[in-house]
PDB file of C-alpha atoms in Angstrom:
ATOM      1  CA  MET W  18     -42.450 117.383-186.543  1.00 49.00           C
ATOM      2  CA  ALA W  19     -44.464 114.199-187.073  1.00 52.00           C
ATOM      3  CA  ASN W  20     -43.138 110.652-186.748  1.00 54.00           C
ATOM      4  CA  LYS W  21     -41.998 108.716-189.805  1.00 69.00           C
ATOM      5  CA  GLN W  22     -44.919 106.762-191.164  1.00 75.00           C
ATOM      6  CA  THR W  23     -44.746 103.215-189.920  1.00 78.00           C
ATOM      7  CA  HIS W  24     -47.941 101.668-191.115  1.00 91.00           C
ATOM      8  CA  SER W  25     -49.831 101.418-194.297  1.00 96.00           C
ATOM      9  CA  ILE W  26     -52.491 103.941-195.150  1.00 97.00           C
ATOM     10  CA  GLU W  27     -53.722 101.716-198.085  1.00 97.00           C
ATOM     11  CA  GLU W  28     -57.430 101.993-197.098  1.00 97.00           C
ATOM     12  CA  ILE W  29     -57.314 105.722-197.023  1.00 98.00           C
ATOM     13  CA  VAL W  30     -55.588 105.775-200.396  1.00 98.00           C
ATOM     14  CA  GLU W  31     -57.978 103.245-202.013  1.00 98.00           C
ATOM     15  CA  GLN W  32     -61.007 105.423-200.851  1.00 98.00           C
ATOM     16  CA  TRP W  33     -59.292 108.495-202.430  1.00 98.00           C
ATOM     17  CA  ALA W  34     -58.801 106.587-205.670  1.00 98.00           C
ATOM     18  CA  LYS W  35     -62.321 105.498-205.797  1.00 97.00           C
ATOM     19  CA  GLU W  36     -63.369 109.125-205.395  1.00 97.00           C
ATOM     20  CA  GLN W  37     -61.263 110.115-208.363  1.00 97.00           C
ATOM     21  CA  LEU W  38     -63.181 107.601-210.352  1.00 95.00           C
ATOM     22  CA  LYS W  39     -66.806 108.873-209.673  1.00 94.00           C
ATOM     23  CA  GLY W  40     -69.094 108.079-212.384  1.00 93.00           C
ATOM     24  CA  ILE W  41     -67.347 104.902-213.486  1.00 94.00           C
ATOM     25  CA  LYS W  42     -68.715 101.506-212.390  1.00 95.00           C
ATOM     26  CA  LEU W  43     -66.126 100.124-210.202  1.00 96.00           C
ATOM     27  CA  TYR W  44     -65.664  96.419-208.744  1.00 96.00           C
ATOM     28  CA  ALA W  45     -63.896  95.717-205.543  1.00 92.00           C
ATOM     29  CA  LYS W  46     -61.432  92.969-204.923  1.00 92.00           C
ATOM     30  CA  ASN W  47     -64.005  90.252-204.639  1.00 91.00           C
ATOM     31  CA  ASP W  48     -66.591  91.534-207.073  1.00 95.00           C
ATOM     32  CA  PHE W  49     -67.227  89.584-210.250  1.00 95.00           C
ATOM     33  CA  ILE W  50     -66.366  91.745-213.317  1.00 95.00           C
ATOM     34  CA  ASN W  51     -66.418  89.464-216.258  1.00 93.00           C
ATOM     35  CA  ALA W  52     -65.938  85.672-216.700  1.00 97.00           C
ATOM     36  CA  GLN W  53     -62.931  85.956-218.829  1.00 96.00           C
ATOM     37  CA  ILE W  54     -61.206  88.366-216.579  1.00 97.00           C
ATOM     38  CA  GLU W  55     -61.986  86.302-213.475  1.00 96.00           C
ATOM     39  CA  LYS W  56     -60.656  83.208-215.119  1.00 96.00           C
ATOM     40  CA  ALA W  57     -57.548  84.864-216.290  1.00 96.00           C
ATOM     41  CA  LEU W  58     -56.859  86.190-212.669  1.00 96.00           C
ATOM     42  CA  LYS W  59     -57.309  82.639-211.415  1.00 94.00           C
ATOM     43  CA  THR W  60     -55.094  81.114-214.152  1.00 92.00           C
ATOM     44  CA  ALA W  61     -52.175  83.361-213.533  1.00 92.00           C
ATOM     45  CA  PRO W  62     -49.798  82.802-210.528  1.00 91.00           C
ATOM     46  CA  SER W  63     -50.706  84.874-207.525  1.00 92.00           C
ATOM     47  CA  LYS W  64     -48.816  88.158-207.119  1.00 91.00           C
ATOM     48  CA  LYS W  65     -46.794  86.392-204.305  1.00 90.00           C
ATOM     49  CA  GLY W  66     -46.008  83.435-206.654  1.00 88.00           C
ATOM     50  CA  GLY W  67     -48.354  80.716-205.245  1.00 83.00           C
ATOM     51  CA  LYS W  68     -51.323  79.059-206.680  1.00 82.00           C
ATOM     52  CA  GLY W  69     -54.659  80.898-206.205  1.00 76.00           C
ATOM     53  CA  PRO W  70     -56.508  83.806-207.597  1.00 87.00           C
ATOM     54  CA  ASN W  71     -55.346  87.463-208.042  1.00 94.00           C
ATOM     55  CA  TYR W  72     -57.181  90.245-206.557  1.00 96.00           C
ATOM     56  CA  PRO W  73     -56.747  93.740-207.883  1.00 97.00           C
ATOM     57  CA  ASP W  74     -57.804  96.360-205.332  1.00 98.00           C
ATOM     58  CA  ILE W  75     -60.063  98.050-207.972  1.00 98.00           C
ATOM     59  CA  LYS W  76     -61.203  96.832-211.282  1.00 97.00           C
ATOM     60  CA  CYS W  77     -63.452  98.565-214.027  1.00 97.00           C
ATOM     61  CA  ILE W  78     -64.081  98.349-217.795  1.00 96.00           C
ATOM     62  CA  ILE W  79     -63.966 101.360-219.949  1.00 94.00           C
ATOM     63  CA  PRO W  80     -66.109 101.376-223.127  1.00 92.00           C
ATOM     64  CA  ALA W  81     -64.111 102.274-226.142  1.00 88.00           C
ATOM     65  CA  ALA W  82     -64.841 102.405-230.043  1.00 88.00           C
ATOM     66  CA  ASP W  83     -62.635  99.374-230.811  1.00 85.00           C
ATOM     67  CA  GLY W  84     -63.902  97.352-227.713  1.00 89.00           C
ATOM     68  CA  ASP W  85     -63.999  97.555-223.984  1.00 94.00           C
ATOM     69  CA  ILE W  86     -60.800  98.145-222.110  1.00 96.00           C
ATOM     70  CA  PRO W  87     -60.233  96.520-218.749  1.00 98.00           C
ATOM     71  CA  VAL W  88     -58.536  98.548-216.017  1.00 98.00           C
ATOM     72  CA  MET W  89     -56.784  96.849-213.149  1.00 98.00           C
ATOM     73  CA  ILE W  90     -55.749  99.104-210.260  1.00 98.00           C
ATOM     74  CA  GLU W  91     -53.486  98.244-207.458  1.00 98.00           C
ATOM     75  CA  VAL W  92     -53.216 100.360-204.359  1.00 98.00           C
ATOM     76  CA  LYS W  93     -50.438 100.748-201.736  1.00 98.00           C
ATOM     77  CA  GLY W  94     -50.051 102.915-198.789  1.00 98.00           C
ATOM     78  CA  MET W  95     -46.462 103.360-197.885  1.00 97.00           C
ATOM     79  CA  LYS W  96     -43.588 105.711-199.070  1.00 97.00           C
ATOM     80  CA  ASP W  97     -41.630 104.324-202.003  1.00 97.00           C
ATOM     81  CA  ALA W  98     -44.286 101.678-202.920  1.00 98.00           C
ATOM     82  CA  LEU W  99     -45.527 103.132-206.213  1.00 98.00           C
ATOM     83  CA  ILE W 100     -43.192 101.402-208.715  1.00 98.00           C
ATOM     84  CA  LYS W 101     -39.975  99.433-209.053  1.00 98.00           C
ATOM     85  CA  LEU W 102     -38.396  99.985-212.419  1.00 98.00           C
ATOM     86  CA  ASN W 103     -35.729  97.884-214.179  1.00 96.00           C
ATOM     87  CA  GLU W 104     -32.566 100.055-214.400  1.00 94.00           C
ATOM     88  CA  GLU W 105     -31.813  98.765-217.972  1.00 93.00           C
ATOM     89  CA  THR W 106     -35.266  98.780-219.604  1.00 94.00           C
ATOM     90  CA  GLY W 107     -37.054 101.465-217.606  1.00 96.00           C
ATOM     91  CA  LEU W 108     -40.067  99.141-217.463  1.00 96.00           C
ATOM     92  CA  PRO W 109     -41.718  97.715-214.313  1.00 98.00           C
ATOM     93  CA  ASP W 110     -39.210  95.207-212.975  1.00 98.00           C
ATOM     94  CA  ASN W 111     -41.608  92.159-212.890  1.00 96.00           C
ATOM     95  CA  VAL W 112     -39.007  89.631-214.390  1.00 94.00           C
ATOM     96  CA  THR W 113     -35.773  88.405-212.862  1.00 94.00           C
ATOM     97  CA  LYS W 114     -32.691  88.039-214.951  1.00 91.00           C
ATOM     98  CA  LYS W 115     -33.531  84.435-215.244  1.00 94.00           C
ATOM     99  CA  GLY W 116     -36.727  85.309-217.021  1.00 91.00           C
ATOM    100  CA  GLU W 117     -38.873  84.243-214.088  1.00 93.00           C
ATOM    101  CA  PRO W 118     -41.636  86.475-212.404  1.00 94.00           C
ATOM    102  CA  ASN W 119     -40.213  88.885-209.840  1.00 96.00           C
ATOM    103  CA  PHE W 120     -42.792  88.087-207.204  1.00 97.00           C
ATOM    104  CA  THR W 121     -41.183  90.311-204.674  1.00 97.00           C
ATOM    105  CA  ASN W 122     -41.616  93.482-206.690  1.00 98.00           C
ATOM    106  CA  ILE W 123     -45.007  92.349-208.003  1.00 98.00           C
ATOM    107  CA  ALA W 124     -46.276  92.149-204.410  1.00 97.00           C
ATOM    108  CA  LYS W 125     -44.530  95.109-203.027  1.00 98.00           C
ATOM    109  CA  TYR W 126     -45.197  97.789-205.661  1.00 98.00           C
ATOM    110  CA  ALA W 127     -48.471  99.144-206.790  1.00 98.00           C
ATOM    111  CA  VAL W 128     -47.700  99.521-210.508  1.00 98.00           C
ATOM    112  CA  ASN W 129     -45.793  96.282-210.649  1.00 98.00           C
ATOM    113  CA  GLY W 130     -48.811  94.419-209.245  1.00 98.00           C
ATOM    114  CA  ALA W 131     -51.235  96.154-211.674  1.00 98.00           C
ATOM    115  CA  VAL W 132     -48.998  95.231-214.572  1.00 98.00           C
ATOM    116  CA  HIS W 133     -48.949  91.639-213.283  1.00 97.00           C
ATOM    117  CA  TYR W 134     -52.792  91.532-213.314  1.00 97.00           C
ATOM    118  CA  ALA W 135     -53.121  93.330-216.770  1.00 97.00           C
ATOM    119  CA  ASN W 136     -50.614  91.003-218.300  1.00 96.00           C
ATOM    120  CA  ALA W 137     -52.660  87.938-217.190  1.00 95.00           C
ATOM    121  CA  ILE W 138     -55.757  89.485-218.863  1.00 96.00           C
ATOM    122  CA  VAL W 139     -54.021  90.289-222.074  1.00 96.00           C
ATOM    123  CA  ARG W 140     -52.455  86.851-222.214  1.00 94.00           C
ATOM    124  CA  HIS W 141     -55.514  84.745-221.190  1.00 95.00           C
ATOM    125  CA  THR W 142     -58.599  86.514-222.539  1.00 96.00           C
ATOM    126  CA  THR W 143     -59.833  87.932-225.837  1.00 95.00           C
ATOM    127  CA  PHE W 144     -59.015  91.536-224.612  1.00 96.00           C
ATOM    128  CA  LYS W 145     -56.264  92.899-226.803  1.00 93.00           C
ATOM    129  CA  GLU W 146     -55.501  95.783-224.450  1.00 96.00           C
ATOM    130  CA  VAL W 147     -55.529  96.612-220.762  1.00 97.00           C
ATOM    131  CA  LEU W 148     -54.605  99.579-218.527  1.00 98.00           C
ATOM    132  CA  ALA W 149     -52.682  98.980-215.339  1.00 98.00           C
ATOM    133  CA  ILE W 150     -52.701 101.737-212.717  1.00 98.00           C
ATOM    134  CA  GLY W 151     -50.762 101.845-209.592  1.00 98.00           C
ATOM    135  CA  VAL W 152     -51.858 104.234-206.810  1.00 98.00           C
ATOM    136  CA  ASN W 153     -49.946 104.896-203.769  1.00 98.00           C
ATOM    137  CA  GLY W 154     -50.105 107.445-200.852  1.00 98.00           C
ATOM    138  CA  TYR W 155     -48.032 108.063-197.856  1.00 98.00           C
ATOM    139  CA  LYS W 156     -47.830 110.661-195.067  1.00 97.00           C
ATOM    140  CA  ASP W 157     -44.938 113.212-195.351  1.00 95.00           C
ATOM    141  CA  GLU W 158     -43.136 114.704-192.444  1.00 94.00           C
ATOM    142  CA  THR W 159     -46.135 117.058-191.772  1.00 95.00           C
ATOM    143  CA  ASP W 160     -48.652 114.338-191.749  1.00 95.00           C
ATOM    144  CA  GLU W 161     -50.071 115.440-195.141  1.00 97.00           C
ATOM    145  CA  ILE W 162     -50.987 112.584-197.401  1.00 98.00           C
ATOM    146  CA  ILE W 163     -49.035 112.520-200.718  1.00 98.00           C
ATOM    147  CA  TYR W 164     -50.814 110.731-203.533  1.00 98.00           C
ATOM    148  CA  GLU W 165     -49.020 109.161-206.532  1.00 98.00           C
ATOM    149  CA  VAL W 166     -50.582 107.621-209.689  1.00 98.00           C
ATOM    150  CA  SER W 167     -48.864 105.799-212.643  1.00 98.00           C
ATOM    151  CA  ALA W 168     -50.727 104.436-215.476  1.00 98.00           C
ATOM    152  CA  TRP W 169     -49.438 101.870-218.026  1.00 98.00           C
ATOM    153  CA  TYR W 170     -51.078 100.414-221.231  1.00 97.00           C
ATOM    154  CA  LEU W 171     -50.437  96.757-222.226  1.00 97.00           C
ATOM    155  CA  SER W 172     -51.432  95.306-225.528  1.00 95.00           C
ATOM    156  CA  ARG W 173     -50.700  92.248-227.744  1.00 90.00           C
ATOM    157  CA  LYS W 174     -49.582  94.774-230.486  1.00 91.00           C
ATOM    158  CA  ASN W 175     -46.856  96.011-228.094  1.00 86.00           C
ATOM    159  CA  LEU W 176     -45.691  92.330-227.360  1.00 83.00           C
ATOM    160  CA  PHE W 177     -47.131  92.546-223.997  1.00 85.00           C
ATOM    161  CA  LEU W 178     -44.540  95.233-222.980  1.00 92.00           C
ATOM    162  CA  PRO W 179     -46.097  98.023-220.735  1.00 96.00           C
ATOM    163  CA  LYS W 180     -45.944 101.473-221.911  1.00 96.00           C
ATOM    164  CA  GLU W 181     -46.340 104.476-219.576  1.00 97.00           C
ATOM    165  CA  ILE W 182     -49.132 106.737-220.181  1.00 95.00           C
ATOM    166  CA  GLY W 183     -48.353 110.341-219.620  1.00 78.00           C
TER     167      GLY W 183
END
């Protein structure tokens, strides 16, 4: 039996995620995607709560009939790092009971981080909707990699509340 996974396999998971998106123009963490998006990511608090820019692991823009839709993808590489939901609302738990950002969850969980980035874009750009995708992977007890993906839709129409996409 293999040892319990003790280190992140984030780079392997990120490569897998990029392979799933073949044919779509992807932007890496430091790549410029769009002036409005870059400004929004710099304006919002970092995912750990400090000042400074936000760096989604993967970014892209999907053309749509009603306008382009930005997609922010955050990748993690440890068991139980896909998402942390609020027990009462069933939504990504990104806000404390005091109404402040829950930076611990935003930094630790893939979906929570992606939703944080998407929220910044919906609030600070002319984009009316954004997709937030969390991707996680970990090695099981046989050393096989288990991949997890969860996608969420944020829009002004939905009052900035993320809605899970089936």
